[in-house]
XYZ file of C-alpha atoms in Angstrom:
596
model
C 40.250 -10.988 -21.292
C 41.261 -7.963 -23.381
C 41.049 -4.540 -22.085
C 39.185 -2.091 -24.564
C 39.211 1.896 -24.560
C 37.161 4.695 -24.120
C 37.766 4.965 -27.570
C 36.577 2.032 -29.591
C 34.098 0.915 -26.468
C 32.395 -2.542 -26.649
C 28.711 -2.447 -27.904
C 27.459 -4.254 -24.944
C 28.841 -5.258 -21.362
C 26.283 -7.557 -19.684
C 27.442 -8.567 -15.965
C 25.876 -11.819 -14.769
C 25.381 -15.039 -16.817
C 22.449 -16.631 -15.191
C 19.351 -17.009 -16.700
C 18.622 -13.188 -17.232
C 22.261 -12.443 -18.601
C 22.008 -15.808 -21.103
C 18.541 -14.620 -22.280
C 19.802 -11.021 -22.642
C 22.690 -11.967 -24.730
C 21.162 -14.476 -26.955
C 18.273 -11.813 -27.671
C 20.521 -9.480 -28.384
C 23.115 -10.716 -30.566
C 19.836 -12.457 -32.612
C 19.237 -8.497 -32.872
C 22.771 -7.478 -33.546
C 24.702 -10.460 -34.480
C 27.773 -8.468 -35.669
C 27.823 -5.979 -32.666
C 30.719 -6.834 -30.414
C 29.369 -7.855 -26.939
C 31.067 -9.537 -23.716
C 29.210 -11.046 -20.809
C 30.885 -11.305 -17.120
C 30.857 -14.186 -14.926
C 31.854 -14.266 -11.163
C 31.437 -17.977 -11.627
C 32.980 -20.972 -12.826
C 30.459 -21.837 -15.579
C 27.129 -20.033 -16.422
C 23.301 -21.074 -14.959
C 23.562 -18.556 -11.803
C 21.718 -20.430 -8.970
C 21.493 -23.804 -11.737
C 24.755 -23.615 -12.766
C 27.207 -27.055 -11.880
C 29.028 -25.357 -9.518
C 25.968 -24.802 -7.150
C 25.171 -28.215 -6.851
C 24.266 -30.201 -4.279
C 22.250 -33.593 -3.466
C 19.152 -34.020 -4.071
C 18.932 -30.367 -5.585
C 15.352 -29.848 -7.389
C 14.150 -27.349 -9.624
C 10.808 -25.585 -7.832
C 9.122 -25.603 -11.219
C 7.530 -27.565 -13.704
C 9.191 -28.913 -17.197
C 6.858 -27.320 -19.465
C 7.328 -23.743 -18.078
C 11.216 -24.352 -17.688
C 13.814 -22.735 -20.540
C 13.515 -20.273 -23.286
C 11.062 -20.487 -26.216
C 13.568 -21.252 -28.798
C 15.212 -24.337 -27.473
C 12.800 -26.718 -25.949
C 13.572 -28.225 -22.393
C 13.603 -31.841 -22.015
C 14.616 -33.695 -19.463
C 16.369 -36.952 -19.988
C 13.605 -40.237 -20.474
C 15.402 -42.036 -18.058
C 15.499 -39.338 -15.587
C 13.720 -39.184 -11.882
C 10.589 -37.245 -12.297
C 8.217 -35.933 -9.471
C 4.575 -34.122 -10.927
C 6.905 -33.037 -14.091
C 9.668 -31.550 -11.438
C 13.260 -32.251 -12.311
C 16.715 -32.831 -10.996
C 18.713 -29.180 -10.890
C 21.504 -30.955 -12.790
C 19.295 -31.536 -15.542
C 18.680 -27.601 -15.622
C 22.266 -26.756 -15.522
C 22.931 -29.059 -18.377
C 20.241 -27.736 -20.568
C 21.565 -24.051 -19.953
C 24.922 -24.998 -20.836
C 23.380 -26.882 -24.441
C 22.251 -23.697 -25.244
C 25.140 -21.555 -24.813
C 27.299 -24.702 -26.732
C 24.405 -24.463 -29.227
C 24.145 -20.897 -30.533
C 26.212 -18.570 -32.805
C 25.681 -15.339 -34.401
C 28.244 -13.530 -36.865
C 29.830 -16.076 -37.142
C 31.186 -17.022 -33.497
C 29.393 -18.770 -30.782
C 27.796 -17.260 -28.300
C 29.436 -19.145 -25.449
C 32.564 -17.368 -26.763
C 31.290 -13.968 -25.411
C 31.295 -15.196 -22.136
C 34.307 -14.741 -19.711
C 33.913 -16.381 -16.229
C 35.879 -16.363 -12.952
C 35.556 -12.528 -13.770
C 34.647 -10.126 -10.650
C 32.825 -7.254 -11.618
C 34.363 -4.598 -8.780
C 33.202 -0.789 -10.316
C 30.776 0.077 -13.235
C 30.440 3.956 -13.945
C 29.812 6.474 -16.413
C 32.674 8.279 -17.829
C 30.890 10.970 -20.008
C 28.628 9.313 -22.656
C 30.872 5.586 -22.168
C 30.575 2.896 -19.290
C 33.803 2.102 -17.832
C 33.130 -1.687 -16.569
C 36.073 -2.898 -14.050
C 36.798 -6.617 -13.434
C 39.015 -8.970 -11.821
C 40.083 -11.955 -13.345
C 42.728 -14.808 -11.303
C 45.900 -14.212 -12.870
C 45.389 -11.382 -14.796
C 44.343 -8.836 -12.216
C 42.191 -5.830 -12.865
C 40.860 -5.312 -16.495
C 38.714 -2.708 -17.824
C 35.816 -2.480 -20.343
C 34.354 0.121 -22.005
C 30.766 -0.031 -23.534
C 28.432 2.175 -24.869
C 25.637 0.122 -23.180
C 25.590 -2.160 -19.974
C 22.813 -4.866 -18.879
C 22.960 -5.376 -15.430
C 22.032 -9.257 -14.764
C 23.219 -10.263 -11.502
C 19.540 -11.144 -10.377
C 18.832 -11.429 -6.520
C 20.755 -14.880 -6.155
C 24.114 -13.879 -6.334
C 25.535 -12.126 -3.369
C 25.216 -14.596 -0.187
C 24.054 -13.223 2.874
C 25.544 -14.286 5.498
C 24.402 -14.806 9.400
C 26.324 -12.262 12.293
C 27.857 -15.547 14.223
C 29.422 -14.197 16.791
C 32.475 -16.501 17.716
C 32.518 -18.012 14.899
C 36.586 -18.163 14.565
C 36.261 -20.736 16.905
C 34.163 -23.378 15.233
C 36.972 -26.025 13.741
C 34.898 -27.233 11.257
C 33.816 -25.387 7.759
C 30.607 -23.243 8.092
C 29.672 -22.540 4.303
C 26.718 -20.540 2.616
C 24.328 -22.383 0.243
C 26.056 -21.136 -2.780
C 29.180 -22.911 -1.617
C 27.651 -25.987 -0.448
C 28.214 -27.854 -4.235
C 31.693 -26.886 -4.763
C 32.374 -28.152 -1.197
C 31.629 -31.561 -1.812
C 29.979 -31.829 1.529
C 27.167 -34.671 1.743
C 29.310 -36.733 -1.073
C 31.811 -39.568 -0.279
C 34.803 -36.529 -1.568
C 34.161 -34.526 1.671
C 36.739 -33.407 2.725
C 37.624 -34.315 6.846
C 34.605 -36.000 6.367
C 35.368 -38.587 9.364
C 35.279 -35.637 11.820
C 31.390 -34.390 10.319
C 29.282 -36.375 12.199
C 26.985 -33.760 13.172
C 25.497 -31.212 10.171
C 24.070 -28.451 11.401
C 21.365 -25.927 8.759
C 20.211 -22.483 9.701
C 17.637 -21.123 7.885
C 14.326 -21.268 7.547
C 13.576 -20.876 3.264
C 13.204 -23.605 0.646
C 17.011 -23.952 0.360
C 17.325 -24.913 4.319
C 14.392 -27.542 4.138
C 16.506 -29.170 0.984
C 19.402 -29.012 2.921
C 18.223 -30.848 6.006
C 16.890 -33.579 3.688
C 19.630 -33.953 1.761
C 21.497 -34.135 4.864
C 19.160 -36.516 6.677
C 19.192 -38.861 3.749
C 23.062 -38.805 3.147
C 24.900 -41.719 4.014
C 28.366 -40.924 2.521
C 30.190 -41.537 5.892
C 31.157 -45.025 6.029
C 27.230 -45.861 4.908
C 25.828 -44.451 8.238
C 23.684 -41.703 8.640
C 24.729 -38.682 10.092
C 23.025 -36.329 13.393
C 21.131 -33.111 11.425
C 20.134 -30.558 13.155
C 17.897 -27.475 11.607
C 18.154 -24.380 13.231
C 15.469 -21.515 12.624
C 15.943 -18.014 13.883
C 12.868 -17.314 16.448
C 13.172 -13.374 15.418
C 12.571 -14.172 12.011
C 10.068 -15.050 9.427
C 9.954 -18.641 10.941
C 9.765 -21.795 8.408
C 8.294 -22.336 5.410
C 4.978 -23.415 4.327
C 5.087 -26.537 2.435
C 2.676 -27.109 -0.453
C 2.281 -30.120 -2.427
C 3.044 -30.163 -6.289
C 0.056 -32.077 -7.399
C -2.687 -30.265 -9.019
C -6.154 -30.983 -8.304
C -7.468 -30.640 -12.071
C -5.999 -32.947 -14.797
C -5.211 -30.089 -17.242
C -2.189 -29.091 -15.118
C 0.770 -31.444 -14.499
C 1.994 -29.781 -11.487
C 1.070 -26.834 -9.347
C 3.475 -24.340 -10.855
C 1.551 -24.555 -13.780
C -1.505 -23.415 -12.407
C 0.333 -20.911 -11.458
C 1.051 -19.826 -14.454
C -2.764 -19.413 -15.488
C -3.895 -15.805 -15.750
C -6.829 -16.542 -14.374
C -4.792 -17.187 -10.633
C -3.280 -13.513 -11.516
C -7.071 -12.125 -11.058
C -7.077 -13.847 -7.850
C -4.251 -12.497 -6.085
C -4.911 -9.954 -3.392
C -4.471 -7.069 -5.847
C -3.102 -6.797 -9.260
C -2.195 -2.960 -10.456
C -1.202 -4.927 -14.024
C -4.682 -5.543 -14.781
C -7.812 -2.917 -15.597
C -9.209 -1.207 -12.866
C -13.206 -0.982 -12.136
C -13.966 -4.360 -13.577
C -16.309 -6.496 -12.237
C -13.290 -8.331 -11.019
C -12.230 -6.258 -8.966
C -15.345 -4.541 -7.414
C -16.461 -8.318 -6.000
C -13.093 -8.917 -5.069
C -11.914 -6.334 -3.729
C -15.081 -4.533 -2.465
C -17.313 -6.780 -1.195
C -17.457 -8.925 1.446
C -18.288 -12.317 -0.183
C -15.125 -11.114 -2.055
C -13.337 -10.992 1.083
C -14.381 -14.117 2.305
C -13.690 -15.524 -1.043
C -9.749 -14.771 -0.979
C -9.747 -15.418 2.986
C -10.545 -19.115 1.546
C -9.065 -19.830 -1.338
C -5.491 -18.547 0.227
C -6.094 -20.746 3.637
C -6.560 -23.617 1.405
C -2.436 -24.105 0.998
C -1.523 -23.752 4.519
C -4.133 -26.292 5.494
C -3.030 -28.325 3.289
C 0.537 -28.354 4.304
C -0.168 -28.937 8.043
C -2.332 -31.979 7.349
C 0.413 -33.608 5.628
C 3.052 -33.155 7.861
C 1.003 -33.950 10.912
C 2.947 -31.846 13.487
C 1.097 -32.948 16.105
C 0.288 -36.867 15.951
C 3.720 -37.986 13.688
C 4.688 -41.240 15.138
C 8.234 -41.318 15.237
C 9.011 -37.797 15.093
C 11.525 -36.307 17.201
C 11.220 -33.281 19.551
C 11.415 -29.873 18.256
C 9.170 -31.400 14.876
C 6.261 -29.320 15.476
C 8.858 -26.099 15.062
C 8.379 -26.564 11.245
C 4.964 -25.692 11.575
C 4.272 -22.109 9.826
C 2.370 -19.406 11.259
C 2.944 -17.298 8.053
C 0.006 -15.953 6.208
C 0.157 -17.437 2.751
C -2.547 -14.962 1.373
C 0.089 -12.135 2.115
C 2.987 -14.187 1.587
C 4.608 -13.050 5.324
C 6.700 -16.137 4.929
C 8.510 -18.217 2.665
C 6.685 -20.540 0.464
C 7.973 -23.813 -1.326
C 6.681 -26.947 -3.282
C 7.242 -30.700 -1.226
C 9.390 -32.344 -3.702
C 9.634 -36.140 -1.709
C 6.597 -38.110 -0.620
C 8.915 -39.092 2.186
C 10.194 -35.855 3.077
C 7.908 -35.361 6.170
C 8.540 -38.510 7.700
C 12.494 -38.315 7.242
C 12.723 -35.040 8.627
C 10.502 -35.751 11.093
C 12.560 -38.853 12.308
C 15.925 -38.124 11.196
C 16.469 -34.418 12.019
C 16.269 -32.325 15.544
C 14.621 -29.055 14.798
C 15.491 -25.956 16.828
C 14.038 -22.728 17.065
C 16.532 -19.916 18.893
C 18.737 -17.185 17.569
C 22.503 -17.514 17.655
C 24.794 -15.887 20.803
C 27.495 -17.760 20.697
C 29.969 -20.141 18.181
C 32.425 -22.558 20.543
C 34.581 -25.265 18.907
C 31.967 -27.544 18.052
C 28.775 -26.595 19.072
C 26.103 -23.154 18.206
C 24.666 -21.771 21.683
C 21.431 -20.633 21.061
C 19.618 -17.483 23.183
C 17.993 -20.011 25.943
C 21.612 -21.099 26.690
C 20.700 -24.613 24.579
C 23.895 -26.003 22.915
C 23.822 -27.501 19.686
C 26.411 -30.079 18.627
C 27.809 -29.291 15.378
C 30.807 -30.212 13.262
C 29.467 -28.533 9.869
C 27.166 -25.229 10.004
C 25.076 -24.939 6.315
C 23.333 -21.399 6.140
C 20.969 -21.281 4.028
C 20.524 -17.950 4.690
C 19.161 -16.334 1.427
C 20.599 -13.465 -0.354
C 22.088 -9.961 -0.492
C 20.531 -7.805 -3.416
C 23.009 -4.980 -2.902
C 24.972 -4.205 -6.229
C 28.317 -3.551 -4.789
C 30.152 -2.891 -7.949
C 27.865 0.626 -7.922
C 28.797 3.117 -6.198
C 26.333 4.721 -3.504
C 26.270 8.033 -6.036
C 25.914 6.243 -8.796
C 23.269 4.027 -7.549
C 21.096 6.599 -6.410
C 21.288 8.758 -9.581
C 20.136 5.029 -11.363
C 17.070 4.292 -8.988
C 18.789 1.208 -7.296
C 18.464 0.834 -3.880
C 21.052 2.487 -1.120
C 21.786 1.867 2.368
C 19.862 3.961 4.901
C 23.259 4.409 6.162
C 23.923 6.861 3.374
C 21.747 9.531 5.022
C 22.827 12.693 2.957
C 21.917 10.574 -0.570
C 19.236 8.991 1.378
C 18.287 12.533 2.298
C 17.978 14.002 -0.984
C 15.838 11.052 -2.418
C 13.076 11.043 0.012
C 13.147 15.043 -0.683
C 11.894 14.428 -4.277
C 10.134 11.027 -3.720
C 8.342 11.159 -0.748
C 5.120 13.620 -1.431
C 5.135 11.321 -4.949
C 5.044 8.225 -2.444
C 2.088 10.205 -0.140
C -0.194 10.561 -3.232
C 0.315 6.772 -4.283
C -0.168 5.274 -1.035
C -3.370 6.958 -1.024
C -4.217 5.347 -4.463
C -3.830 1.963 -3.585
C -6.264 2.194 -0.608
C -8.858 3.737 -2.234
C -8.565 1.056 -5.117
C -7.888 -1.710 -2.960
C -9.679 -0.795 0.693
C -9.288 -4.741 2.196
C -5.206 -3.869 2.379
C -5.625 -1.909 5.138
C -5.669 -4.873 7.378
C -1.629 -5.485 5.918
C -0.475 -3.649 8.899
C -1.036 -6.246 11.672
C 1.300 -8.219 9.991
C 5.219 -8.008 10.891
C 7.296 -6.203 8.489
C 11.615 -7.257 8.229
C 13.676 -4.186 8.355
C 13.960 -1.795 6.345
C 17.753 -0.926 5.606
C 18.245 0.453 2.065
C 15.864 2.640 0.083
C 13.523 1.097 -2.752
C 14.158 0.449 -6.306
C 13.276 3.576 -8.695
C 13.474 1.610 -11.857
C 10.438 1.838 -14.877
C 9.619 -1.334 -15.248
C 11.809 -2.356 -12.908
C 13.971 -1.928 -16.065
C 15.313 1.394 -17.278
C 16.370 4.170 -15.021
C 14.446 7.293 -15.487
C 16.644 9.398 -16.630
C 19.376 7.128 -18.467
C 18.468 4.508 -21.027
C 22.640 3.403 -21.864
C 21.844 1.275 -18.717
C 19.311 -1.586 -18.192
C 18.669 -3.924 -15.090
C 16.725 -7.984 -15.474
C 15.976 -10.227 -13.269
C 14.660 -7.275 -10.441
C 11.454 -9.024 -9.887
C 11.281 -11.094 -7.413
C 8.803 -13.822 -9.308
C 8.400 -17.868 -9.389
C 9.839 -18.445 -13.045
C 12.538 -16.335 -14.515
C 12.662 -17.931 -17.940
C 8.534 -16.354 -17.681
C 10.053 -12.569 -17.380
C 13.562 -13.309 -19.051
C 12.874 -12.957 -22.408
C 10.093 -10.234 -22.147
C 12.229 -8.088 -19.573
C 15.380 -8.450 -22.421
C 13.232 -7.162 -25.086
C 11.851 -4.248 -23.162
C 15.452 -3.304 -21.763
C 16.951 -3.667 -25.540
C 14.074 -2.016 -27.320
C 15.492 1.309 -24.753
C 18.718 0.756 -24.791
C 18.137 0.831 -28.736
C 16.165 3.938 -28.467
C 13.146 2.096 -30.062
C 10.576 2.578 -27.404
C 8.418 6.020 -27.248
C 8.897 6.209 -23.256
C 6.393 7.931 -21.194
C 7.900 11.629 -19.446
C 10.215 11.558 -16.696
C 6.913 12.988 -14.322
C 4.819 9.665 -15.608
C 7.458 7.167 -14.707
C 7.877 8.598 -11.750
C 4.448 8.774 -10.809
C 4.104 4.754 -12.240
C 7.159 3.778 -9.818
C 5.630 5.252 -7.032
C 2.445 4.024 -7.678
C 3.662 0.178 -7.963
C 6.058 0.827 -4.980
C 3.160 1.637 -2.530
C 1.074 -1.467 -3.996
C 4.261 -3.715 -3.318
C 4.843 -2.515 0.302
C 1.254 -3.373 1.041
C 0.083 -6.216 -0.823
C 3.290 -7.644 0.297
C 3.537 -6.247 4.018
C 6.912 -8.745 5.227
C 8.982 -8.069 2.762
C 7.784 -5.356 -0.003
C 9.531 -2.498 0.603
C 12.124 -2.295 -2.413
C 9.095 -2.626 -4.053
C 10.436 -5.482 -6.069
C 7.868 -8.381 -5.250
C 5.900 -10.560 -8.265
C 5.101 -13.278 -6.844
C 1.539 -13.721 -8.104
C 1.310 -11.118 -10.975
C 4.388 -12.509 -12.751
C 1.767 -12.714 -15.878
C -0.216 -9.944 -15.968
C 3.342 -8.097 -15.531
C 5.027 -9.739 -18.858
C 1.805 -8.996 -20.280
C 1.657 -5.533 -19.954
C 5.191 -5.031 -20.673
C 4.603 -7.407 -23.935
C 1.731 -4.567 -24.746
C 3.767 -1.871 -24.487
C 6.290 -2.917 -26.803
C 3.042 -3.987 -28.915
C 3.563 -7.819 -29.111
C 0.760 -10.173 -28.792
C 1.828 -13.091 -30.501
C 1.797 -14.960 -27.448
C -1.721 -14.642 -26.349
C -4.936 -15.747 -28.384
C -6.605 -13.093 -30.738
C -8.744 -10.575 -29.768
C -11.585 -12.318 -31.593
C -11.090 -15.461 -30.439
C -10.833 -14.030 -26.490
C -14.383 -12.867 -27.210
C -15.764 -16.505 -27.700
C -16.707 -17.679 -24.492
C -14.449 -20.675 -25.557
C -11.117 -18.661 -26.612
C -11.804 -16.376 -23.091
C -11.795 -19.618 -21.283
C -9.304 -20.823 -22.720
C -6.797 -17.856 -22.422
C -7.583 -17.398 -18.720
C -7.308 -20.940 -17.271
C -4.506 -22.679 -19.482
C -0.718 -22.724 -18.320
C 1.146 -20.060 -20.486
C 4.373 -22.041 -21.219
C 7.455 -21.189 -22.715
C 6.776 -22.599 -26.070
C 3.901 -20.082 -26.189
C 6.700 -17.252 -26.405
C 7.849 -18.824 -29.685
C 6.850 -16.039 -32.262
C 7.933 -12.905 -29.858
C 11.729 -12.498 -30.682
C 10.427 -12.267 -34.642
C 7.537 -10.215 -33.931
C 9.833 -7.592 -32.318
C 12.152 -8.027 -35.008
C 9.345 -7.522 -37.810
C 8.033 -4.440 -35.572
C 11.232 -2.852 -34.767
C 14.419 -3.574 -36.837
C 12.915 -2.525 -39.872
C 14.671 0.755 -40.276
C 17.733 -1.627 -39.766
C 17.351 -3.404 -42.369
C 17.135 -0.487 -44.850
């Protein structure tokens, strides 16, 4: 990789090539196909959390085929393929994501030729009116970059986060985060020492764990036999997942994720500041208490589900510890982690096949985890699937602040100086979202994680306030990010490009604040960088889609006011096909002038 100057910068740096950074660079060079752009890669190969490197057996993607990829280059899974209620095998993701890089090209060279992986971002800053963008490539060392405009695209999958273990020096066999897990080979017959991992060991208690322990359960790579799991879940934490099958109960929807990708489940969440106010809607809703009684039911619906089919109580077979997996999480205000059952036997494998533990680590020996009761667990592999770090490391704590990304609490004189200008702004808006929504009050019985860093101050979860050179995707946390990908791309380009009327400084602020309060309420566990989608994924794009002033991907106005097109538009899945018309709709709206 070339180092450029301050002088003759690059047009574009984007850092991260998962989904966000793909979409961002294909939507941008179909924008500016001669502009000179380069895209930075940690990894071995693109795809982020799909791409090959990450694999591991019996890895499954957590949402449907129709709503999976980007509008201009149709997923399909192979015909021959393993298919589960239109789920599909993660390799069959990460091969689709790398057709489309082999299948693009703008200017005349292809857009995989933009990308340079094995490249560690380690400093991004402003020098005057130019990002300086250093890296670190194997073999070359430190190289610089120089842009007039940066996307940020590292996404909130990229940075493992990794459990305190305290002795862990002393464990002689390999203890490896989820991101590693593929690359180690572990669970295949090419695993390494593999005659010495009889015992697997997973800590965690997320979607990735419950794979993990599976996977794990199922394997039979050493010498055909299977192996003693063990699935370890922190008692001072959010506890284990709630499991909810993929099946849909009405014909029109293949799977579950595609219900969830109705608009009419966005009106049903527990409050949605991306739709209108004092509608009908939301007085019954939100204001009533057949409304109240209505949500209390139509979220318990999930939960109960899950229990009855793993049958914590009356399993024959299972071992002891089974009933640990059962969730006391409210699913209504998502205070645990949620996931879709991808086996019909995965109940009754775990249940026979793995010994679940509930403790918190105190000390690591040679080859066993002591847990806080003094219970020791026999281990020759430790798995944590442990989740993520969403710190951006390669930003300084200065820098960060002045961009609205979060900082550690640790910072206190930056920390300081933010909650100074932020917090009678926070005040007002916590106030708001009472008054609008009065049932969130009752949030607060509900355990909240810790808060450590301060929250995101992005518009849009996009654009800083006060510097548009700079953009940030893949912020929300939401269930599909080829949904936000391309909408989030166009509204970052369209102000990096200058080609958005933006509201003032005092309205963003007073927006951020707003949606900030919302999240740390309507999502009480884990809300507070003010990042969390998980139900209004939709209405979000949609609004954002509005701004810009695209609605190519929704039904006419005149046909939404047949009771036929309103139907319609609420309770069919919006997939990714239906995004088809947007990048030339922009185009048509804003690259006019360009053209001229």
């Amino acid at each position: 990789m070339a180092t450029t100057s301050p002088d003759s910068p690059l047009d574009l740096v984007i850092v991260g090539a998962g989904i966000y950074g793909i979409c961002a660079a294909s939507t941008y060079l179909s924008l500016h196909p001669t502009h000179n752009i380069r895209v930075l890669e940690a990894g071995p190969n693109a795809g982020g959390v799909w791409s090959k490197a990450r694999h591991y057996p019996l890895f499954w993607a957590q949402i449907g085929n129709r709503v999976t990829g980007f509008p201009d280059y149709e997923f399909k899974p192979p015909v021959d393929g393993e298919d589960y209620y239109d789920l599909s095998d993660a390799r069959h993701v990460s091969q689709y994501l790398e057709d489309y890089l082999d299948g693009r090209s703008y200017g005349g060279k292809g857009l995989k030729e933009r990308f340079e992986f094995e490249t560690w971002v380690r400093d991004v800053r402003k020098v005057e009116q130019v990002w300086r963008v250093e890296a670190e490539r194997e073999g070359e060392g430190v190289v610089v970059c120089w842009a007039r405009k940066v996307i940020v695209a590292t996404g909130l999958s990229s940075l493992p986060n990794m459990p305190d273990l305290p002795g862990r020096e002393k464990f002689r066999g390999p203890v490896l985060h989820q991101k590693d897990v593929g690359r180690s080979q572990v669970l295949t017959t090419s695993e390494p020492d593999i005659d010495a991992h009889e015992c697997i060991t997973i800590y965690g208690g997320g979607k990735s764990a419950a794979d993990l322990a599976y996977a794990a359960a199922k394997d039979t790579s050493r010498h055909g036999k299977h192996r003693k799991v063990n699935w370890i879940i922190r008692s001072s934490g959010s506890g284990p997942l709630s499991f909810v099958h993929p099946r849909s109960l009405f014909s029109k929807y293949r799977n579950l994720t595609e219900l969830g990708n109705t608009r009419a489940l966005a009106c049903m969440t527990c409050a949605n500041p991306y739709l209108p106010g004092r509608t009908w809607r939301e007085w019954f809703l939100y204001h009533t208490p057949m409304g109240e009684m209505l949500l209390e039911y139509l979220w318990s619906l999930p939960q109960a589900d899950s229990a009855k089919l793993a049958n914590f109580e009356g399993r024959e077979g299972a071992l002891p510890g089974f009933g640990g997996l059962k969730s006391d999480a409210n699913a209504r205000w998502h205070t645990g982690p949620l996931g879709l059952l991808q086996r019909d036997d995965f109940w009754d494998v775990v249940a026979k096949r793995v010994q679940v533990w509930r403790g918190d680590f105190v000390d690591v020996k040679e080859d066993c985890l002591v847990l806080d009761d003094g219970r020791e667990v026999k281990s020759d592999v430790l798995l944590c699937a442990t989740g993520w770090r969403e710190d951006m490391t390669f930003l300084r704590s200065e820098e960060a602040a002045r961009l609205g990304v979060p900082i550690s609490l640790d910072e206190k004189e930056l920390v300081a100086t933010e909650n100074e200008h932020w917090n009678a702004l926070d005040v007002q808006a916590g106030a708001q979202v009472l008054q609008r929504w009065p049932s969130m009050k009752q949030t607060a019985k509900f355990k909240r994680n810790a808060v450590t860093t301060t929250p995101y101050r992005l518009y849009r979860y996009t654009t800083p306030i006060h510097d548009h050179s700079i953009a940030f995707l893949g912020i929300p946390l939401v269930p599909n990010s080829y949904h936000t990908a391309l909408v989030q791309a166009l509204f970052a380009i369209a102000c990096l490009d200058g080609k958005i009327d933006l509201p003032s400084p005092e309205a963003m602020e007073e927006d951020i604040a707003f949606v900030n309060a919302w999240c740390r309420t309507r999502y009480p566990a884990h809300g507070y960088k003010g990042n969390v989608l998980e139900m209004e994924m939709l209405s979000f794009t949609d609004s954002l889609l509005e701004q810009l002033g695209l609605s190519s991907h929704r039904l006419s106005e005149e046909a939404r006011k047949t009771w036929k097109g309103w139907w319609s538009h609420a309770v069919d899945p919006v997939l990714a096909k239906d995004y088809a018309g947007t990048l030339e709709e922009y185009r048509a709206k804003y690259m006019k002038e360009d053209k001229a």
